[in-house]
Amino acid sequence: MVAAPKRIIVGVTGASGFDYAVCLLRMLHEQEVEIHLVVSRAAMTAMAHETDMTFGQMKALADHCHDNRDIAAPIASGSFRTMGMIVAPCSAKSLAEIAMGTGGTLVARAADVVLKERRRLVVLFRETPLHLGHCHNMLRLTEMGGIVMPPVPAFYPKPKTIEEMVAYTGARVLDLFDIDVEIEGRWKAYQARE
């Protein structure tokens, strides 16, 4: 069987954390990965509140941009081969749609396809505090083979800026797809004390 194309779906939903999406798009673009972008309406609202970036600027970082209402898009079919999908950030609503397999939006349908095809799905769930329903949805998604990766910052790399914290998380996401991104601060075993 021929290896899947170097192609990833990036879903952006209406949770806070728009910078994660932009960072991942830039990293994937630098790695020459074909990017299929889907942005929810709520994500557009978050974008307006969190950044000065325009939708056109965001679209320019992707090879293809799909309408979240277009359930007939190529990424809605298992025969469209990808390495998998990243949902960053992922809202509680989108997490529930994916965990329940409803497929009512292209983000949810594409994630469902990725799961049924046993491809990699990484969800950066951005919600706090959590109620039991959130925990059940994360468990359900994990049981189906998805990876729930809340974008919790790492402090051992001693980041000096928010951008450094976001970039570190982005690199860790891409590690899950075996895409190596140069990033400062990867964990090194400590030296024995003398």
mmCIF file with all atom_site columns, C-alpha atoms in Angstrom:
data_model
loop_
_atom_site.group_PDB
_atom_site.id
_atom_site.type_symbol
_atom_site.label_atom_id
_atom_site.label_alt_id
_atom_site.label_comp_id
_atom_site.label_asym_id
_atom_site.label_entity_id
_atom_site.label_seq_id
_atom_site.pdbx_PDB_ins_code
_atom_site.Cartn_x
_atom_site.Cartn_y
_atom_site.Cartn_z
_atom_site.occupancy
_atom_site.B_iso_or_equiv
_atom_site.pdbx_formal_charge
_atom_site.auth_seq_id
_atom_site.auth_comp_id
_atom_site.auth_asym_id
_atom_site.auth_atom_id
_atom_site.pdbx_PDB_model_num
ATOM 1   C CA . MET A 1 1   ? 0.000   0.000  0.000  1.00 0.00 ? 1   MET A CA 1
ATOM 2   C CA . VAL A 1 2   ? 1.241   3.462  -0.871 1.00 0.00 ? 2   VAL A CA 1
ATOM 3   C CA . ALA A 1 3   ? 1.918   5.752  2.097  1.00 0.00 ? 3   ALA A CA 1
ATOM 4   C CA . ALA A 1 4   ? -0.700  8.395  2.811  1.00 0.00 ? 4   ALA A CA 1
ATOM 5   C CA . PRO A 1 5   ? 0.072   11.824 1.410  1.00 0.00 ? 5   PRO A CA 1
ATOM 6   C CA . LYS A 1 6   ? 1.668   14.312 3.770  1.00 0.00 ? 6   LYS A CA 1
ATOM 7   C CA . ARG A 1 7   ? -1.717  15.932 4.362  1.00 0.00 ? 7   ARG A CA 1
ATOM 8   C CA . ILE A 1 8   ? -3.410  17.060 7.601  1.00 0.00 ? 8   ILE A CA 1
ATOM 9   C CA . ILE A 1 9   ? -6.824  18.488 8.392  1.00 0.00 ? 9   ILE A CA 1
ATOM 10  C CA . VAL A 1 10  ? -6.877  21.412 10.825 1.00 0.00 ? 10  VAL A CA 1
ATOM 11  C CA . GLY A 1 11  ? -10.211 22.236 12.434 1.00 0.00 ? 11  GLY A CA 1
ATOM 12  C CA . VAL A 1 12  ? -10.552 25.504 14.327 1.00 0.00 ? 12  VAL A CA 1
ATOM 13  C CA . THR A 1 13  ? -13.540 25.848 16.647 1.00 0.00 ? 13  THR A CA 1
ATOM 14  C CA . GLY A 1 14  ? -14.945 28.503 18.938 1.00 0.00 ? 14  GLY A CA 1
ATOM 15  C CA . ALA A 1 15  ? -12.866 28.134 22.067 1.00 0.00 ? 15  ALA A CA 1
ATOM 16  C CA . SER A 1 16  ? -10.315 30.644 23.266 1.00 0.00 ? 16  SER A CA 1
ATOM 17  C CA . GLY A 1 17  ? -6.811  29.870 22.057 1.00 0.00 ? 17  GLY A CA 1
ATOM 18  C CA . PHE A 1 18  ? -6.807  31.005 18.448 1.00 0.00 ? 18  PHE A CA 1
ATOM 19  C CA . ASP A 1 19  ? -3.010  31.409 18.575 1.00 0.00 ? 19  ASP A CA 1
ATOM 20  C CA . TYR A 1 20  ? -2.657  27.616 18.768 1.00 0.00 ? 20  TYR A CA 1
ATOM 21  C CA . ALA A 1 21  ? -4.354  27.258 15.387 1.00 0.00 ? 21  ALA A CA 1
ATOM 22  C CA . VAL A 1 22  ? -2.208  29.939 13.765 1.00 0.00 ? 22  VAL A CA 1
ATOM 23  C CA . CYS A 1 23  ? 0.992   28.490 15.219 1.00 0.00 ? 23  CYS A CA 1
ATOM 24  C CA . LEU A 1 24  ? 0.144   24.982 13.990 1.00 0.00 ? 24  LEU A CA 1
ATOM 25  C CA . LEU A 1 25  ? -0.752  26.251 10.522 1.00 0.00 ? 25  LEU A CA 1
ATOM 26  C CA . ARG A 1 26  ? 2.591   28.060 10.286 1.00 0.00 ? 26  ARG A CA 1
ATOM 27  C CA . MET A 1 27  ? 4.534   25.029 11.515 1.00 0.00 ? 27  MET A CA 1
ATOM 28  C CA . LEU A 1 28  ? 2.759   22.689 9.089  1.00 0.00 ? 28  LEU A CA 1
ATOM 29  C CA . HIS A 1 29  ? 3.280   25.145 6.235  1.00 0.00 ? 29  HIS A CA 1
ATOM 30  C CA . GLU A 1 30  ? 7.038   25.203 6.959  1.00 0.00 ? 30  GLU A CA 1
ATOM 31  C CA . GLN A 1 31  ? 7.098   21.393 6.919  1.00 0.00 ? 31  GLN A CA 1
ATOM 32  C CA . GLU A 1 32  ? 5.474   21.339 3.463  1.00 0.00 ? 32  GLU A CA 1
ATOM 33  C CA . VAL A 1 33  ? 2.424   19.481 4.706  1.00 0.00 ? 33  VAL A CA 1
ATOM 34  C CA . GLU A 1 34  ? -0.735  19.895 2.627  1.00 0.00 ? 34  GLU A CA 1
ATOM 35  C CA . ILE A 1 35  ? -3.180  21.648 4.953  1.00 0.00 ? 35  ILE A CA 1
ATOM 36  C CA . HIS A 1 36  ? -6.962  21.321 4.769  1.00 0.00 ? 36  HIS A CA 1
ATOM 37  C CA . LEU A 1 37  ? -8.491  24.003 6.984  1.00 0.00 ? 37  LEU A CA 1
ATOM 38  C CA . VAL A 1 38  ? -12.031 24.146 8.412  1.00 0.00 ? 38  VAL A CA 1
ATOM 39  C CA . VAL A 1 39  ? -13.062 27.080 10.597 1.00 0.00 ? 39  VAL A CA 1
ATOM 40  C CA . SER A 1 40  ? -16.332 27.175 12.539 1.00 0.00 ? 40  SER A CA 1
ATOM 41  C CA . ARG A 1 41  ? -18.466 30.297 12.776 1.00 0.00 ? 41  ARG A CA 1
ATOM 42  C CA . ALA A 1 42  ? -17.746 30.520 16.523 1.00 0.00 ? 42  ALA A CA 1
ATOM 43  C CA . ALA A 1 43  ? -14.011 30.375 15.745 1.00 0.00 ? 43  ALA A CA 1
ATOM 44  C CA . MET A 1 44  ? -14.426 33.456 13.574 1.00 0.00 ? 44  MET A CA 1
ATOM 45  C CA . THR A 1 45  ? -15.869 35.268 16.605 1.00 0.00 ? 45  THR A CA 1
ATOM 46  C CA . ALA A 1 46  ? -12.948 34.141 18.779 1.00 0.00 ? 46  ALA A CA 1
ATOM 47  C CA . MET A 1 47  ? -10.520 35.268 16.077 1.00 0.00 ? 47  MET A CA 1
ATOM 48  C CA . ALA A 1 48  ? -12.034 38.765 16.110 1.00 0.00 ? 48  ALA A CA 1
ATOM 49  C CA . HIS A 1 49  ? -11.590 38.993 19.897 1.00 0.00 ? 49  HIS A CA 1
ATOM 50  C CA . GLU A 1 50  ? -8.126  37.457 20.212 1.00 0.00 ? 50  GLU A CA 1
ATOM 51  C CA . THR A 1 51  ? -6.128  38.638 17.218 1.00 0.00 ? 51  THR A CA 1
ATOM 52  C CA . ASP A 1 52  ? -5.754  41.274 14.540 1.00 0.00 ? 52  ASP A CA 1
ATOM 53  C CA . MET A 1 53  ? -5.415  38.552 11.904 1.00 0.00 ? 53  MET A CA 1
ATOM 54  C CA . THR A 1 54  ? -8.012  38.464 9.145  1.00 0.00 ? 54  THR A CA 1
ATOM 55  C CA . PHE A 1 55  ? -9.686  35.319 7.872  1.00 0.00 ? 55  PHE A CA 1
ATOM 56  C CA . GLY A 1 56  ? -7.942  35.892 4.546  1.00 0.00 ? 56  GLY A CA 1
ATOM 57  C CA . GLN A 1 57  ? -4.555  35.869 6.271  1.00 0.00 ? 57  GLN A CA 1
ATOM 58  C CA . MET A 1 58  ? -5.445  32.642 8.031  1.00 0.00 ? 58  MET A CA 1
ATOM 59  C CA . LYS A 1 59  ? -6.679  31.010 4.808  1.00 0.00 ? 59  LYS A CA 1
ATOM 60  C CA . ALA A 1 60  ? -3.373  31.938 3.154  1.00 0.00 ? 60  ALA A CA 1
ATOM 61  C CA . LEU A 1 61  ? -1.604  29.569 5.576  1.00 0.00 ? 61  LEU A CA 1
ATOM 62  C CA . ALA A 1 62  ? -3.610  26.597 4.252  1.00 0.00 ? 62  ALA A CA 1
ATOM 63  C CA . ASP A 1 63  ? -3.616  24.845 0.901  1.00 0.00 ? 63  ASP A CA 1
ATOM 64  C CA . HIS A 1 64  ? -7.375  24.299 0.988  1.00 0.00 ? 64  HIS A CA 1
ATOM 65  C CA . CYS A 1 65  ? -10.094 25.931 3.080  1.00 0.00 ? 65  CYS A CA 1
ATOM 66  C CA . HIS A 1 66  ? -13.451 24.173 3.441  1.00 0.00 ? 66  HIS A CA 1
ATOM 67  C CA . ASP A 1 67  ? -16.788 25.570 4.572  1.00 0.00 ? 67  ASP A CA 1
ATOM 68  C CA . ASN A 1 68  ? -17.845 24.012 7.885  1.00 0.00 ? 68  ASN A CA 1
ATOM 69  C CA . ARG A 1 69  ? -21.320 23.406 6.388  1.00 0.00 ? 69  ARG A CA 1
ATOM 70  C CA . ASP A 1 70  ? -19.963 21.459 3.391  1.00 0.00 ? 70  ASP A CA 1
ATOM 71  C CA . ILE A 1 71  ? -20.506 17.855 4.430  1.00 0.00 ? 71  ILE A CA 1
ATOM 72  C CA . ALA A 1 72  ? -19.653 16.797 0.841  1.00 0.00 ? 72  ALA A CA 1
ATOM 73  C CA . ALA A 1 73  ? -16.095 18.186 1.039  1.00 0.00 ? 73  ALA A CA 1
ATOM 74  C CA . PRO A 1 74  ? -13.303 15.699 0.233  1.00 0.00 ? 74  PRO A CA 1
ATOM 75  C CA . ILE A 1 75  ? -12.232 15.544 3.896  1.00 0.00 ? 75  ILE A CA 1
ATOM 76  C CA . ALA A 1 76  ? -15.684 14.136 4.768  1.00 0.00 ? 76  ALA A CA 1
ATOM 77  C CA . SER A 1 77  ? -14.800 10.865 3.021  1.00 0.00 ? 77  SER A CA 1
ATOM 78  C CA . GLY A 1 78  ? -12.611 8.043  4.257  1.00 0.00 ? 78  GLY A CA 1
ATOM 79  C CA . SER A 1 79  ? -11.276 7.550  0.730  1.00 0.00 ? 79  SER A CA 1
ATOM 80  C CA . PHE A 1 80  ? -9.575  10.958 1.007  1.00 0.00 ? 80  PHE A CA 1
ATOM 81  C CA . ARG A 1 81  ? -6.324  9.900  2.635  1.00 0.00 ? 81  ARG A CA 1
ATOM 82  C CA . THR A 1 82  ? -4.711  12.052 5.302  1.00 0.00 ? 82  THR A CA 1
ATOM 83  C CA . MET A 1 83  ? -2.248  11.676 8.146  1.00 0.00 ? 83  MET A CA 1
ATOM 84  C CA . GLY A 1 84  ? -5.060  12.716 10.471 1.00 0.00 ? 84  GLY A CA 1
ATOM 85  C CA . MET A 1 85  ? -6.623  15.786 11.997 1.00 0.00 ? 85  MET A CA 1
ATOM 86  C CA . ILE A 1 86  ? -5.926  18.422 14.622 1.00 0.00 ? 86  ILE A CA 1
ATOM 87  C CA . VAL A 1 87  ? -8.735  20.404 16.253 1.00 0.00 ? 87  VAL A CA 1
ATOM 88  C CA . ALA A 1 88  ? -7.156  23.496 17.781 1.00 0.00 ? 88  ALA A CA 1
ATOM 89  C CA . PRO A 1 89  ? -8.637  24.971 19.786 1.00 0.00 ? 89  PRO A CA 1
ATOM 90  C CA . CYS A 1 90  ? -11.523 22.610 20.444 1.00 0.00 ? 90  CYS A CA 1
ATOM 91  C CA . SER A 1 91  ? -14.660 23.961 22.105 1.00 0.00 ? 91  SER A CA 1
ATOM 92  C CA . ALA A 1 92  ? -16.849 21.947 24.477 1.00 0.00 ? 92  ALA A CA 1
ATOM 93  C CA . LYS A 1 93  ? -19.556 21.878 21.793 1.00 0.00 ? 93  LYS A CA 1
ATOM 94  C CA . SER A 1 94  ? -17.187 20.500 19.157 1.00 0.00 ? 94  SER A CA 1
ATOM 95  C CA . LEU A 1 95  ? -15.771 17.949 21.593 1.00 0.00 ? 95  LEU A CA 1
ATOM 96  C CA . ALA A 1 96  ? -19.317 16.721 22.296 1.00 0.00 ? 96  ALA A CA 1
ATOM 97  C CA . GLU A 1 97  ? -20.175 16.528 18.578 1.00 0.00 ? 97  GLU A CA 1
ATOM 98  C CA . ILE A 1 98  ? -17.022 14.539 17.851 1.00 0.00 ? 98  ILE A CA 1
ATOM 99  C CA . ALA A 1 99  ? -17.406 12.258 20.887 1.00 0.00 ? 99  ALA A CA 1
ATOM 100 C CA . MET A 1 100 ? -21.024 11.497 19.982 1.00 0.00 ? 100 MET A CA 1
ATOM 101 C CA . GLY A 1 101 ? -20.274 11.001 16.281 1.00 0.00 ? 101 GLY A CA 1
ATOM 102 C CA . THR A 1 102 ? -23.070 13.317 15.179 1.00 0.00 ? 102 THR A CA 1
ATOM 103 C CA . GLY A 1 103 ? -21.246 14.649 12.113 1.00 0.00 ? 103 GLY A CA 1
ATOM 104 C CA . GLY A 1 104 ? -23.474 17.724 11.861 1.00 0.00 ? 104 GLY A CA 1
ATOM 105 C CA . THR A 1 105 ? -20.605 20.016 10.842 1.00 0.00 ? 105 THR A CA 1
ATOM 106 C CA . LEU A 1 106 ? -17.613 19.394 8.623  1.00 0.00 ? 106 LEU A CA 1
ATOM 107 C CA . VAL A 1 107 ? -15.283 19.604 11.640 1.00 0.00 ? 107 VAL A CA 1
ATOM 108 C CA . ALA A 1 108 ? -17.271 16.855 13.395 1.00 0.00 ? 108 ALA A CA 1
ATOM 109 C CA . ARG A 1 109 ? -17.683 14.753 10.230 1.00 0.00 ? 109 ARG A CA 1
ATOM 110 C CA . ALA A 1 110 ? -13.995 14.972 9.290  1.00 0.00 ? 110 ALA A CA 1
ATOM 111 C CA . ALA A 1 111 ? -13.018 13.987 12.848 1.00 0.00 ? 111 ALA A CA 1
ATOM 112 C CA . ASP A 1 112 ? -15.464 11.071 12.707 1.00 0.00 ? 112 ASP A CA 1
ATOM 113 C CA . VAL A 1 113 ? -13.917 9.922  9.419  1.00 0.00 ? 113 VAL A CA 1
ATOM 114 C CA . VAL A 1 114 ? -10.408 10.167 10.879 1.00 0.00 ? 114 VAL A CA 1
ATOM 115 C CA . LEU A 1 115 ? -11.495 8.005  13.826 1.00 0.00 ? 115 LEU A CA 1
ATOM 116 C CA . LYS A 1 116 ? -13.290 5.379  11.730 1.00 0.00 ? 116 LYS A CA 1
ATOM 117 C CA . GLU A 1 117 ? -10.282 5.119  9.410  1.00 0.00 ? 117 GLU A CA 1
ATOM 118 C CA . ARG A 1 118 ? -8.021  4.662  12.464 1.00 0.00 ? 118 ARG A CA 1
ATOM 119 C CA . ARG A 1 119 ? -6.016  7.770  11.709 1.00 0.00 ? 119 ARG A CA 1
ATOM 120 C CA . ARG A 1 120 ? -4.599  10.195 14.264 1.00 0.00 ? 120 ARG A CA 1
ATOM 121 C CA . LEU A 1 121 ? -6.993  12.733 15.824 1.00 0.00 ? 121 LEU A CA 1
ATOM 122 C CA . VAL A 1 122 ? -5.547  15.267 18.270 1.00 0.00 ? 122 VAL A CA 1
ATOM 123 C CA . VAL A 1 123 ? -7.965  17.598 20.035 1.00 0.00 ? 123 VAL A CA 1
ATOM 124 C CA . LEU A 1 124 ? -6.714  20.640 21.968 1.00 0.00 ? 124 LEU A CA 1
ATOM 125 C CA . PHE A 1 125 ? -9.676  20.929 24.332 1.00 0.00 ? 125 PHE A CA 1
ATOM 126 C CA . ARG A 1 126 ? -9.811  24.456 25.747 1.00 0.00 ? 126 ARG A CA 1
ATOM 127 C CA . GLU A 1 127 ? -12.251 24.586 28.634 1.00 0.00 ? 127 GLU A CA 1
ATOM 128 C CA . THR A 1 128 ? -11.929 25.084 32.368 1.00 0.00 ? 128 THR A CA 1
ATOM 129 C CA . PRO A 1 129 ? -13.228 24.225 34.880 1.00 0.00 ? 129 PRO A CA 1
ATOM 130 C CA . LEU A 1 130 ? -14.717 20.946 33.710 1.00 0.00 ? 130 LEU A CA 1
ATOM 131 C CA . HIS A 1 131 ? -18.020 19.334 34.569 1.00 0.00 ? 131 HIS A CA 1
ATOM 132 C CA . LEU A 1 132 ? -18.680 15.605 34.404 1.00 0.00 ? 132 LEU A CA 1
ATOM 133 C CA . GLY A 1 133 ? -20.104 15.822 30.873 1.00 0.00 ? 133 GLY A CA 1
ATOM 134 C CA . HIS A 1 134 ? -16.802 17.246 29.593 1.00 0.00 ? 134 HIS A CA 1
ATOM 135 C CA . CYS A 1 135 ? -14.912 14.415 31.313 1.00 0.00 ? 135 CYS A CA 1
ATOM 136 C CA . HIS A 1 136 ? -17.249 11.801 29.798 1.00 0.00 ? 136 HIS A CA 1
ATOM 137 C CA . ASN A 1 137 ? -16.761 13.280 26.325 1.00 0.00 ? 137 ASN A CA 1
ATOM 138 C CA . MET A 1 138 ? -12.967 13.252 26.712 1.00 0.00 ? 138 MET A CA 1
ATOM 139 C CA . LEU A 1 139 ? -13.127 9.634  27.900 1.00 0.00 ? 139 LEU A CA 1
ATOM 140 C CA . ARG A 1 140 ? -15.402 8.638  25.022 1.00 0.00 ? 140 ARG A CA 1
ATOM 141 C CA . LEU A 1 141 ? -13.126 10.301 22.463 1.00 0.00 ? 141 LEU A CA 1
ATOM 142 C CA . THR A 1 142 ? -10.066 8.611  23.967 1.00 0.00 ? 142 THR A CA 1
ATOM 143 C CA . GLU A 1 143 ? -11.806 5.223  23.925 1.00 0.00 ? 143 GLU A CA 1
ATOM 144 C CA . MET A 1 144 ? -12.502 5.742  20.202 1.00 0.00 ? 144 MET A CA 1
ATOM 145 C CA . GLY A 1 145 ? -8.799  6.314  19.548 1.00 0.00 ? 145 GLY A CA 1
ATOM 146 C CA . GLY A 1 146 ? -8.574  10.098 19.684 1.00 0.00 ? 146 GLY A CA 1
ATOM 147 C CA . ILE A 1 147 ? -6.005  11.997 21.705 1.00 0.00 ? 147 ILE A CA 1
ATOM 148 C CA . VAL A 1 148 ? -7.242  14.736 24.020 1.00 0.00 ? 148 VAL A CA 1
ATOM 149 C CA . MET A 1 149 ? -4.386  17.169 24.535 1.00 0.00 ? 149 MET A CA 1
ATOM 150 C CA . PRO A 1 150 ? -5.379  20.197 26.586 1.00 0.00 ? 150 PRO A CA 1
ATOM 151 C CA . PRO A 1 151 ? -2.904  22.943 25.678 1.00 0.00 ? 151 PRO A CA 1
ATOM 152 C CA . VAL A 1 152 ? -1.325  23.125 29.113 1.00 0.00 ? 152 VAL A CA 1
ATOM 153 C CA . PRO A 1 153 ? 1.886   25.156 28.986 1.00 0.00 ? 153 PRO A CA 1
ATOM 154 C CA . ALA A 1 154 ? 5.189   23.552 29.897 1.00 0.00 ? 154 ALA A CA 1
ATOM 155 C CA . PHE A 1 155 ? 7.332   25.644 32.203 1.00 0.00 ? 155 PHE A CA 1
ATOM 156 C CA . TYR A 1 156 ? 10.580  23.651 32.285 1.00 0.00 ? 156 TYR A CA 1
ATOM 157 C CA . PRO A 1 157 ? 11.675  25.195 28.943 1.00 0.00 ? 157 PRO A CA 1
ATOM 158 C CA . LYS A 1 158 ? 11.491  28.559 30.782 1.00 0.00 ? 158 LYS A CA 1
ATOM 159 C CA . PRO A 1 159 ? 9.434   30.347 28.124 1.00 0.00 ? 159 PRO A CA 1
ATOM 160 C CA . LYS A 1 160 ? 9.826   34.100 28.018 1.00 0.00 ? 160 LYS A CA 1
ATOM 161 C CA . THR A 1 161 ? 6.769   34.859 25.888 1.00 0.00 ? 161 THR A CA 1
ATOM 162 C CA . ILE A 1 162 ? 3.292   33.519 25.236 1.00 0.00 ? 162 ILE A CA 1
ATOM 163 C CA . GLU A 1 163 ? 4.425   32.766 21.684 1.00 0.00 ? 163 GLU A CA 1
ATOM 164 C CA . GLU A 1 164 ? 7.156   30.454 23.019 1.00 0.00 ? 164 GLU A CA 1
ATOM 165 C CA . MET A 1 165 ? 4.621   28.586 25.172 1.00 0.00 ? 165 MET A CA 1
ATOM 166 C CA . VAL A 1 166 ? 2.242   28.222 22.227 1.00 0.00 ? 166 VAL A CA 1
ATOM 167 C CA . ALA A 1 167 ? 5.061   27.084 19.912 1.00 0.00 ? 167 ALA A CA 1
ATOM 168 C CA . TYR A 1 168 ? 6.191   24.443 22.395 1.00 0.00 ? 168 TYR A CA 1
ATOM 169 C CA . THR A 1 169 ? 2.658   23.032 22.542 1.00 0.00 ? 169 THR A CA 1
ATOM 170 C CA . GLY A 1 170 ? 2.447   23.147 18.740 1.00 0.00 ? 170 GLY A CA 1
ATOM 171 C CA . ALA A 1 171 ? 5.663   21.166 18.413 1.00 0.00 ? 171 ALA A CA 1
ATOM 172 C CA . ARG A 1 172 ? 4.355   18.568 20.865 1.00 0.00 ? 172 ARG A CA 1
ATOM 173 C CA . VAL A 1 173 ? 1.169   18.220 18.789 1.00 0.00 ? 173 VAL A CA 1
ATOM 174 C CA . LEU A 1 174 ? 3.213   17.645 15.642 1.00 0.00 ? 174 LEU A CA 1
ATOM 175 C CA . ASP A 1 175 ? 5.345   15.082 17.491 1.00 0.00 ? 175 ASP A CA 1
ATOM 176 C CA . LEU A 1 176 ? 2.179   12.975 17.628 1.00 0.00 ? 176 LEU A CA 1
ATOM 177 C CA . PHE A 1 177 ? 2.179   12.923 13.811 1.00 0.00 ? 177 PHE A CA 1
ATOM 178 C CA . ASP A 1 178 ? 5.927   12.162 13.605 1.00 0.00 ? 178 ASP A CA 1
ATOM 179 C CA . ILE A 1 179 ? 6.560   15.635 12.208 1.00 0.00 ? 179 ILE A CA 1
ATOM 180 C CA . ASP A 1 180 ? 9.789   16.913 13.702 1.00 0.00 ? 180 ASP A CA 1
ATOM 181 C CA . VAL A 1 181 ? 9.848   20.626 14.433 1.00 0.00 ? 181 VAL A CA 1
ATOM 182 C CA . GLU A 1 182 ? 12.899  22.297 15.900 1.00 0.00 ? 182 GLU A CA 1
ATOM 183 C CA . ILE A 1 183 ? 11.919  23.767 19.248 1.00 0.00 ? 183 ILE A CA 1
ATOM 184 C CA . GLU A 1 184 ? 13.897  24.986 22.211 1.00 0.00 ? 184 GLU A CA 1
ATOM 185 C CA . GLY A 1 185 ? 13.379  23.389 25.592 1.00 0.00 ? 185 GLY A CA 1
ATOM 186 C CA . ARG A 1 186 ? 12.748  19.730 24.859 1.00 0.00 ? 186 ARG A CA 1
ATOM 187 C CA . TRP A 1 187 ? 13.191  17.731 28.042 1.00 0.00 ? 187 TRP A CA 1
ATOM 188 C CA . LYS A 1 188 ? 16.682  16.445 28.680 1.00 0.00 ? 188 LYS A CA 1
ATOM 189 C CA . ALA A 1 189 ? 17.505  13.983 31.406 1.00 0.00 ? 189 ALA A CA 1
ATOM 190 C CA . TYR A 1 190 ? 19.040  15.792 34.307 1.00 0.00 ? 190 TYR A CA 1
ATOM 191 C CA . GLN A 1 191 ? 22.695  15.374 35.118 1.00 0.00 ? 191 GLN A CA 1
ATOM 192 C CA . ALA A 1 192 ? 23.502  13.434 38.256 1.00 0.00 ? 192 ALA A CA 1
ATOM 193 C CA . ARG A 1 193 ? 24.364  15.826 41.057 1.00 0.00 ? 193 ARG A CA 1
ATOM 194 C CA . GLU A 1 194 ? 27.909  15.711 42.274 1.00 0.00 ? 194 GLU A CA 1
#
